[in-house]
Amino acid sequence: MAQYIEQPLTLYSRWPKPLAVLVDWLTTTDHKKIGIMYLLYSLLMAIVGGAMAGMIRSQLAVPDNTLLRPELYNEILTLHGTIMIFFVAMPALAGFGNYLVPILIGARDMAFPRLNAFSFWLLVPSGLLMLASLFVEGGAAAAGWTSYTPLASKQYMATPGVDMWIFSLHLAGLSSILGAVNFIVTTLNMRAPGMRLMEMPLFVWAWFVTATLILVAIPVLSGALTMLLTDRLLGTNFFKISEGGDPLLWQHLFWFFGHPEVYIVILPSFGIISHVLAAFAHKRIFGYPGMVIAIAAIGIVGYLVWAHHMFTTGLSTLSLILFSAFSMVIAIPTGVKVWSWLATIWGGTIRFTTPMKFALGFIALFILGGMGGIFLANAAVDFSLHDTYFVVGHFHYVFAGGTVVALLAATYFWFPKMTGRFLSEKLGTWVFWLFFSGVLLSFLVMHFLGILGMPRRVYTYRPEFTSLNQLVTAGYVLQLLAGLLLLFDIFRTLLKPKQDLPPDPWGINEVQKTLDWATSSPPPPYNFERTPTPDQWRYEPKEQAA
Amino acid sequence: MLRKPAWAAFVIGLLMTSGCRFADPESTTTWLFDPATPIAEEVRQNFWYTASLIAPFLILAEALLLYAIFRFRNRAGRKPAAFHENVKLEVFWTLVPAITLVMIAVPSFRLVHKITHVPADTELEVQVFGHQFFWRYEYPEYGITLSDEPLVLPANKKVALTFSSVDVIHSWWVPAFGFKQDANPGRVATRWVQVKPGYYKGQCAELCGALHGVMWIEVVALPEEAFREWVRARKRGEAPSIEELRAMLSGPQVAKQED
């Protein structure tokens, strides 16, 4: 049973084994294999995006550096942002979501397995388009991941790289939308008999809310991208000022997608953290209903804050005040989550495994990121902080210190479940401390840089910012070492023979009672030999309705 | 032991931020340390006010985390607690932050109003235009145009600045003035300043193309007499350099010697 990953289905059994395995993976509709492919895709793209971060930090290691041409620097910063969001964070979360959601709700697979495979494979041409755009004449898109017009219009950026960027995001967006449909239907229809919505593990709730966010936000992005594309290629004038268009329309549409987007990459991370903390504190998650409400509240209020990215564009005072107020409201449910996590580990018996280290590190960094967010939500102060390195520091705290750290926690946590092998705890400790201190250093210093007057997206800076920028670069080196060590450990472990692990290799499910630890490691095809029964996930028997 | 890197980074950061303020008098002046306008003064106050209100939450949360990490280790014989809800506690930690946020919001919104409302008694209008990759300043009153030159303002006077762009979106940012304003093509936004005498640096804050990183801004706010002298000099067709302008900060004698 545990051998099934290497055992292709009978269809290809008469073929030579390597070919059979390859064709099986290429044609699979199994949510677990698709999930693993998502994760590998994300890992590959993380190498590319991380290398781009390295180019950025090398360029900024000294002022007036001539390592990258200004044009190339802008292309790299654009692709770094785009790749890290669309091709690293989202596929990685989709990978864990795909693998875990059906298992956590006791289902055999996603609701639409074939659509699921299609969602994944869409990312391949999407990623190839994005990377290939670097090599076309004129270079890749260079207007930042936000691609503001008129800079991204034909007039100022004639390169086909921008069109490739648009097509690539169209494909990635379609992939996300189809995936979201799948998650919503799966969650609503595929739960094991007797599992109520308020009995679903938090990771499932988080992904469910995320999927609704994707379903509303990404089509808006696709629409805006289409408008930009027709402006560029067909001569429409949605954003062209001389013809009555308006560049601010792009910003409103983009951020109507863009702000929910940042919750799309943080909500599933919240789910992951909840699972890991409870597991290794040996307690149940504190305040489950409050946690569910908080996730939903963040999702809903997340639609009402998009213009806080546009405080300095010349919005009316009333708009400034309303969007500032809604942005501050976000802090309340987010705070509820942090307090509940602290209450979860309070009084527990904490085992400092690698995933637990990452989960605790997540809380430490996420609190810092959130506090920076309150300064930015405060419109009066944001007039000075907007578009500076303070913002870059803030979103990297919640993106690298939040999402990426949560993904690392998930990787270490579910690796034995997915592969039947443990990653090294010894190396994991190194990975954690290197990454944690690197993130802490780089992005804390960025906050200072922003306050002292260094704007974002510049390829050089005034000499007074040199020493602080070198600290940021030093922090990058620490993160890079962590990444290399993790890659080494993953591939080394995968080459080792499988260990014979029990269903609950961490020994946590007595308290947790989630279904991922109630099936073998790795799970068999269709996940469960028998349909899970309520006693496997219910803490206390409830009276059956007559 | 646990958060050593954090403290080290924090202390180094503090040392360096203070270091680069005092080591180099030519550093960019900022709203946080050297506010040059009434708005920047208030932004600084509002920043510290906000920081003082959220610091307890930051310290409390991180301290609880650290305490839990050290106090609730898995030791032989310890049994984990079993509680997993406490409605009173949950209501409390929802309400207290909410009240705090209201306390942050009220003065903040007043200040937003102050930033965005140009007073009626401005004495001069300067039009700011973003170009790839320099700034152009127009003084309609004097018929003066400054292209890729330092902006010269009368110190301590309320000046209305209008922002627009001829190509892509730029953002005019002098940190010491406590605000930035996007210069959007096809739109005009108005802000106001009342600058202490001095020399200020800034740069474009909105990605505007290849040379966005070197789209510098320099502002010299001259005392009244010196400013008038500068206007006369411009009308005579002279273009005082940044060194001459900064010399005029200590009085108009430089220009007078030529008479």
mmCIF file of C-alpha atoms in Angstrom, chain A residues 326-515:
data_model
loop_
_atom_site.group_PDB
_atom_site.id
_atom_site.type_symbol
_atom_site.label_atom_id
_atom_site.label_comp_id
_atom_site.label_asym_id
_atom_site.label_seq_id
_atom_site.Cartn_x
_atom_site.Cartn_y
_atom_site.Cartn_z
ATOM 1 C CA PHE A 326 -11.502 49.505 6.992
ATOM 2 C CA SER A 327 -7.788 48.720 6.809
ATOM 3 C CA MET A 328 -7.464 49.203 10.552
ATOM 4 C CA VAL A 329 -10.477 46.925 11.099
ATOM 5 C CA ILE A 330 -8.450 44.077 9.560
ATOM 6 C CA ALA A 331 -6.190 44.226 12.612
ATOM 7 C CA ILE A 332 -9.017 42.993 14.871
ATOM 8 C CA PRO A 333 -9.669 39.510 13.394
ATOM 9 C CA THR A 334 -5.947 39.165 12.726
ATOM 10 C CA GLY A 335 -5.304 39.956 16.376
ATOM 11 C CA VAL A 336 -7.915 37.392 17.403
ATOM 12 C CA LYS A 337 -5.968 34.768 15.488
ATOM 13 C CA VAL A 338 -2.667 35.691 17.127
ATOM 14 C CA TRP A 339 -4.152 35.665 20.635
ATOM 15 C CA SER A 340 -5.868 32.352 19.929
ATOM 16 C CA TRP A 341 -2.580 30.833 18.746
ATOM 17 C CA LEU A 342 -0.902 32.012 21.934
ATOM 18 C CA ALA A 343 -3.768 30.535 23.963
ATOM 19 C CA THR A 344 -3.373 27.310 21.984
ATOM 20 C CA ILE A 345 0.224 26.768 23.085
ATOM 21 C CA TRP A 346 -0.500 28.163 26.583
ATOM 22 C CA GLY A 347 -0.323 25.392 29.130
ATOM 23 C CA GLY A 348 0.571 22.802 26.520
ATOM 24 C CA THR A 349 3.550 20.483 26.449
ATOM 25 C CA ILE A 350 5.495 21.965 23.565
ATOM 26 C CA ARG A 351 7.719 19.687 21.490
ATOM 27 C CA PHE A 352 10.218 21.745 19.535
ATOM 28 C CA THR A 353 10.157 19.814 16.299
ATOM 29 C CA THR A 354 11.197 21.635 13.115
ATOM 30 C CA PRO A 355 7.627 22.371 12.015
ATOM 31 C CA MET A 356 6.874 23.729 15.499
ATOM 32 C CA LYS A 357 9.941 25.976 15.357
ATOM 33 C CA PHE A 358 8.675 27.390 12.081
ATOM 34 C CA ALA A 359 5.173 27.847 13.469
ATOM 35 C CA LEU A 360 6.473 29.723 16.514
ATOM 36 C CA GLY A 361 8.760 31.751 14.247
ATOM 37 C CA PHE A 362 5.726 32.538 12.115
ATOM 38 C CA ILE A 363 3.938 34.083 15.101
ATOM 39 C CA ALA A 364 6.963 36.168 16.061
ATOM 40 C CA LEU A 365 7.423 37.529 12.530
ATOM 41 C CA PHE A 366 3.735 37.874 11.761
ATOM 42 C CA ILE A 367 3.182 40.076 14.817
ATOM 43 C CA LEU A 368 5.973 42.367 13.612
ATOM 44 C CA GLY A 369 4.548 42.428 10.102
ATOM 45 C CA GLY A 370 1.092 43.202 11.402
ATOM 46 C CA MET A 371 2.303 46.112 13.520
ATOM 47 C CA GLY A 372 3.975 47.640 10.459
ATOM 48 C CA GLY A 373 0.658 47.212 8.711
ATOM 49 C CA ILE A 374 -1.100 49.435 11.242
ATOM 50 C CA PHE A 375 1.285 52.311 10.460
ATOM 51 C CA LEU A 376 0.507 51.832 6.779
ATOM 52 C CA ALA A 377 -3.240 51.601 7.354
ATOM 53 C CA ASN A 378 -2.992 54.948 9.139
ATOM 54 C CA ALA A 379 -3.417 57.147 6.057
ATOM 55 C CA ALA A 380 -1.803 60.210 7.625
ATOM 56 C CA VAL A 381 1.447 58.332 8.240
ATOM 57 C CA ASP A 382 1.128 56.388 4.986
ATOM 58 C CA PHE A 383 1.539 59.644 3.068
ATOM 59 C CA SER A 384 5.153 59.403 4.190
ATOM 60 C CA LEU A 385 5.599 55.616 4.175
ATOM 61 C CA HIS A 386 3.833 54.670 0.948
ATOM 62 C CA ASP A 387 6.110 53.473 -1.859
ATOM 63 C CA THR A 388 9.134 53.346 0.443
ATOM 64 C CA TYR A 389 11.173 50.437 1.722
ATOM 65 C CA PHE A 390 8.953 50.460 4.825
ATOM 66 C CA VAL A 391 6.254 48.901 2.652
ATOM 67 C CA VAL A 392 8.704 46.407 1.173
ATOM 68 C CA GLY A 393 9.786 45.439 4.684
ATOM 69 C CA HIS A 394 6.180 45.114 5.825
ATOM 70 C CA PHE A 395 4.966 42.840 3.059
ATOM 71 C CA HIS A 396 8.092 40.712 3.200
ATOM 72 C CA TYR A 397 7.505 40.206 6.911
ATOM 73 C CA VAL A 398 4.063 38.817 6.161
ATOM 74 C CA PHE A 399 5.072 37.166 2.907
ATOM 75 C CA ALA A 400 8.453 35.627 3.692
ATOM 76 C CA GLY A 401 8.042 35.644 7.470
ATOM 77 C CA GLY A 402 4.400 34.631 7.155
ATOM 78 C CA THR A 403 3.511 32.637 4.076
ATOM 79 C CA VAL A 404 6.943 31.173 3.321
ATOM 80 C CA VAL A 405 7.624 30.273 6.955
ATOM 81 C CA ALA A 406 4.185 28.629 7.126
ATOM 82 C CA LEU A 407 4.974 26.718 3.935
ATOM 83 C CA LEU A 408 8.230 25.534 5.471
ATOM 84 C CA ALA A 409 6.339 24.428 8.579
ATOM 85 C CA ALA A 410 3.889 22.545 6.350
ATOM 86 C CA THR A 411 6.718 20.976 4.354
ATOM 87 C CA TYR A 412 8.377 19.549 7.461
ATOM 88 C CA PHE A 413 5.031 18.662 9.039
ATOM 89 C CA TRP A 414 3.420 16.725 6.178
ATOM 90 C CA PHE A 415 6.551 15.440 4.457
ATOM 91 C CA PRO A 416 6.362 12.092 6.317
ATOM 92 C CA LYS A 417 2.678 11.849 5.430
ATOM 93 C CA MET A 418 3.317 12.497 1.745
ATOM 94 C CA THR A 419 6.495 10.522 1.210
ATOM 95 C CA GLY A 420 6.827 8.115 4.113
ATOM 96 C CA ARG A 421 10.108 9.763 5.113
ATOM 97 C CA PHE A 422 11.099 12.312 7.745
ATOM 98 C CA LEU A 423 13.190 15.320 6.764
ATOM 99 C CA SER A 424 16.268 15.759 8.934
ATOM 100 C CA GLU A 425 15.547 17.431 12.265
ATOM 101 C CA LYS A 426 19.195 18.374 12.633
ATOM 102 C CA LEU A 427 19.353 20.166 9.287
ATOM 103 C CA GLY A 428 15.850 21.509 9.924
ATOM 104 C CA THR A 429 17.105 23.356 12.974
ATOM 105 C CA TRP A 430 19.759 25.015 10.818
ATOM 106 C CA VAL A 431 17.243 25.830 8.092
ATOM 107 C CA PHE A 432 14.961 27.407 10.661
ATOM 108 C CA TRP A 433 17.525 29.576 12.413
ATOM 109 C CA LEU A 434 19.151 30.717 9.178
ATOM 110 C CA PHE A 435 15.845 31.605 7.570
ATOM 111 C CA PHE A 436 14.310 33.141 10.674
ATOM 112 C CA SER A 437 17.262 35.384 11.419
ATOM 113 C CA GLY A 438 17.668 36.278 7.734
ATOM 114 C CA VAL A 439 14.046 37.365 7.411
ATOM 115 C CA LEU A 440 14.141 39.182 10.727
ATOM 116 C CA LEU A 441 17.272 41.108 9.760
ATOM 117 C CA SER A 442 16.552 41.939 6.111
ATOM 118 C CA PHE A 443 13.055 43.183 6.531
ATOM 119 C CA LEU A 444 13.442 44.935 9.864
ATOM 120 C CA VAL A 445 16.230 47.014 8.333
ATOM 121 C CA MET A 446 13.991 47.768 5.339
ATOM 122 C CA HIS A 447 11.515 49.437 7.693
ATOM 123 C CA PHE A 448 14.275 51.801 8.852
ATOM 124 C CA LEU A 449 15.340 52.494 5.262
ATOM 125 C CA GLY A 450 11.815 53.514 4.356
ATOM 126 C CA ILE A 451 11.546 55.874 7.304
ATOM 127 C CA LEU A 452 14.917 57.397 6.441
ATOM 128 C CA GLY A 453 13.853 58.192 2.899
ATOM 129 C CA MET A 454 14.644 55.338 0.515
ATOM 130 C CA PRO A 455 11.859 54.725 -2.009
ATOM 131 C CA ARG A 456 10.954 51.349 -3.515
ATOM 132 C CA ARG A 457 12.001 49.982 -6.860
ATOM 133 C CA VAL A 458 15.185 51.988 -7.249
ATOM 134 C CA TYR A 459 18.320 50.492 -8.778
ATOM 135 C CA THR A 460 20.612 52.732 -6.766
ATOM 136 C CA TYR A 461 20.356 54.935 -3.682
ATOM 137 C CA ARG A 462 21.870 57.891 -1.919
ATOM 138 C CA PRO A 463 25.171 57.055 -0.187
ATOM 139 C CA GLU A 464 23.744 57.505 3.322
ATOM 140 C CA PHE A 465 21.734 54.288 2.871
ATOM 141 C CA THR A 466 24.738 52.094 2.072
ATOM 142 C CA SER A 467 25.356 50.401 5.413
ATOM 143 C CA LEU A 468 21.689 49.569 5.987
ATOM 144 C CA ASN A 469 21.381 48.119 2.489
ATOM 145 C CA GLN A 470 24.404 45.937 3.186
ATOM 146 C CA LEU A 471 22.636 44.604 6.267
ATOM 147 C CA VAL A 472 19.617 43.735 4.112
ATOM 148 C CA THR A 473 21.897 41.925 1.689
ATOM 149 C CA ALA A 474 23.525 40.062 4.591
ATOM 150 C CA GLY A 475 20.058 38.930 5.656
ATOM 151 C CA TYR A 476 19.447 37.706 2.118
ATOM 152 C CA VAL A 477 22.576 35.568 2.307
ATOM 153 C CA LEU A 478 21.252 33.894 5.463
ATOM 154 C CA GLN A 479 17.931 33.178 3.734
ATOM 155 C CA LEU A 480 19.775 31.843 0.695
ATOM 156 C CA LEU A 481 21.788 29.415 2.827
ATOM 157 C CA ALA A 482 18.565 28.209 4.443
ATOM 158 C CA GLY A 483 17.016 27.633 1.024
ATOM 159 C CA LEU A 484 19.998 25.694 -0.297
ATOM 160 C CA LEU A 485 20.099 23.548 2.821
ATOM 161 C CA LEU A 486 16.387 22.773 2.498
ATOM 162 C CA LEU A 487 16.745 21.817 -1.164
ATOM 163 C CA PHE A 488 19.661 19.560 -0.322
ATOM 164 C CA ASP A 489 17.701 17.891 2.456
ATOM 165 C CA ILE A 490 14.550 17.379 0.362
ATOM 166 C CA PHE A 491 16.346 15.707 -2.526
ATOM 167 C CA ARG A 492 18.631 13.716 -0.268
ATOM 168 C CA THR A 493 15.658 12.414 1.687
ATOM 169 C CA LEU A 494 13.699 11.539 -1.439
ATOM 170 C CA LEU A 495 16.601 9.420 -2.680
ATOM 171 C CA LYS A 496 16.652 7.420 0.553
ATOM 172 C CA PRO A 497 14.514 4.307 0.866
ATOM 173 C CA LYS A 498 11.088 4.812 2.342
ATOM 174 C CA GLN A 499 10.733 4.299 6.087
ATOM 175 C CA ASP A 500 7.871 2.175 7.273
ATOM 176 C CA LEU A 501 5.919 4.925 9.030
ATOM 177 C CA PRO A 502 2.690 4.528 10.995
ATOM 178 C CA PRO A 503 -0.404 6.585 10.049
ATOM 179 C CA ASP A 504 0.464 9.078 12.767
ATOM 180 C CA PRO A 505 4.254 9.397 12.565
ATOM 181 C CA TRP A 506 4.410 12.468 14.852
ATOM 182 C CA GLY A 507 2.249 10.801 17.513
ATOM 183 C CA ILE A 508 -0.187 13.707 17.742
ATOM 184 C CA ASN A 509 -3.571 12.490 16.644
ATOM 185 C CA GLU A 510 -4.821 11.390 20.003
ATOM 186 C CA VAL A 511 -5.520 15.065 20.726
ATOM 187 C CA GLN A 512 -5.838 16.474 17.202
ATOM 188 C CA LYS A 513 -8.288 14.024 15.711
ATOM 189 C CA THR A 514 -7.786 15.100 12.104
ATOM 190 C CA LEU A 515 -8.156 12.581 9.308
#
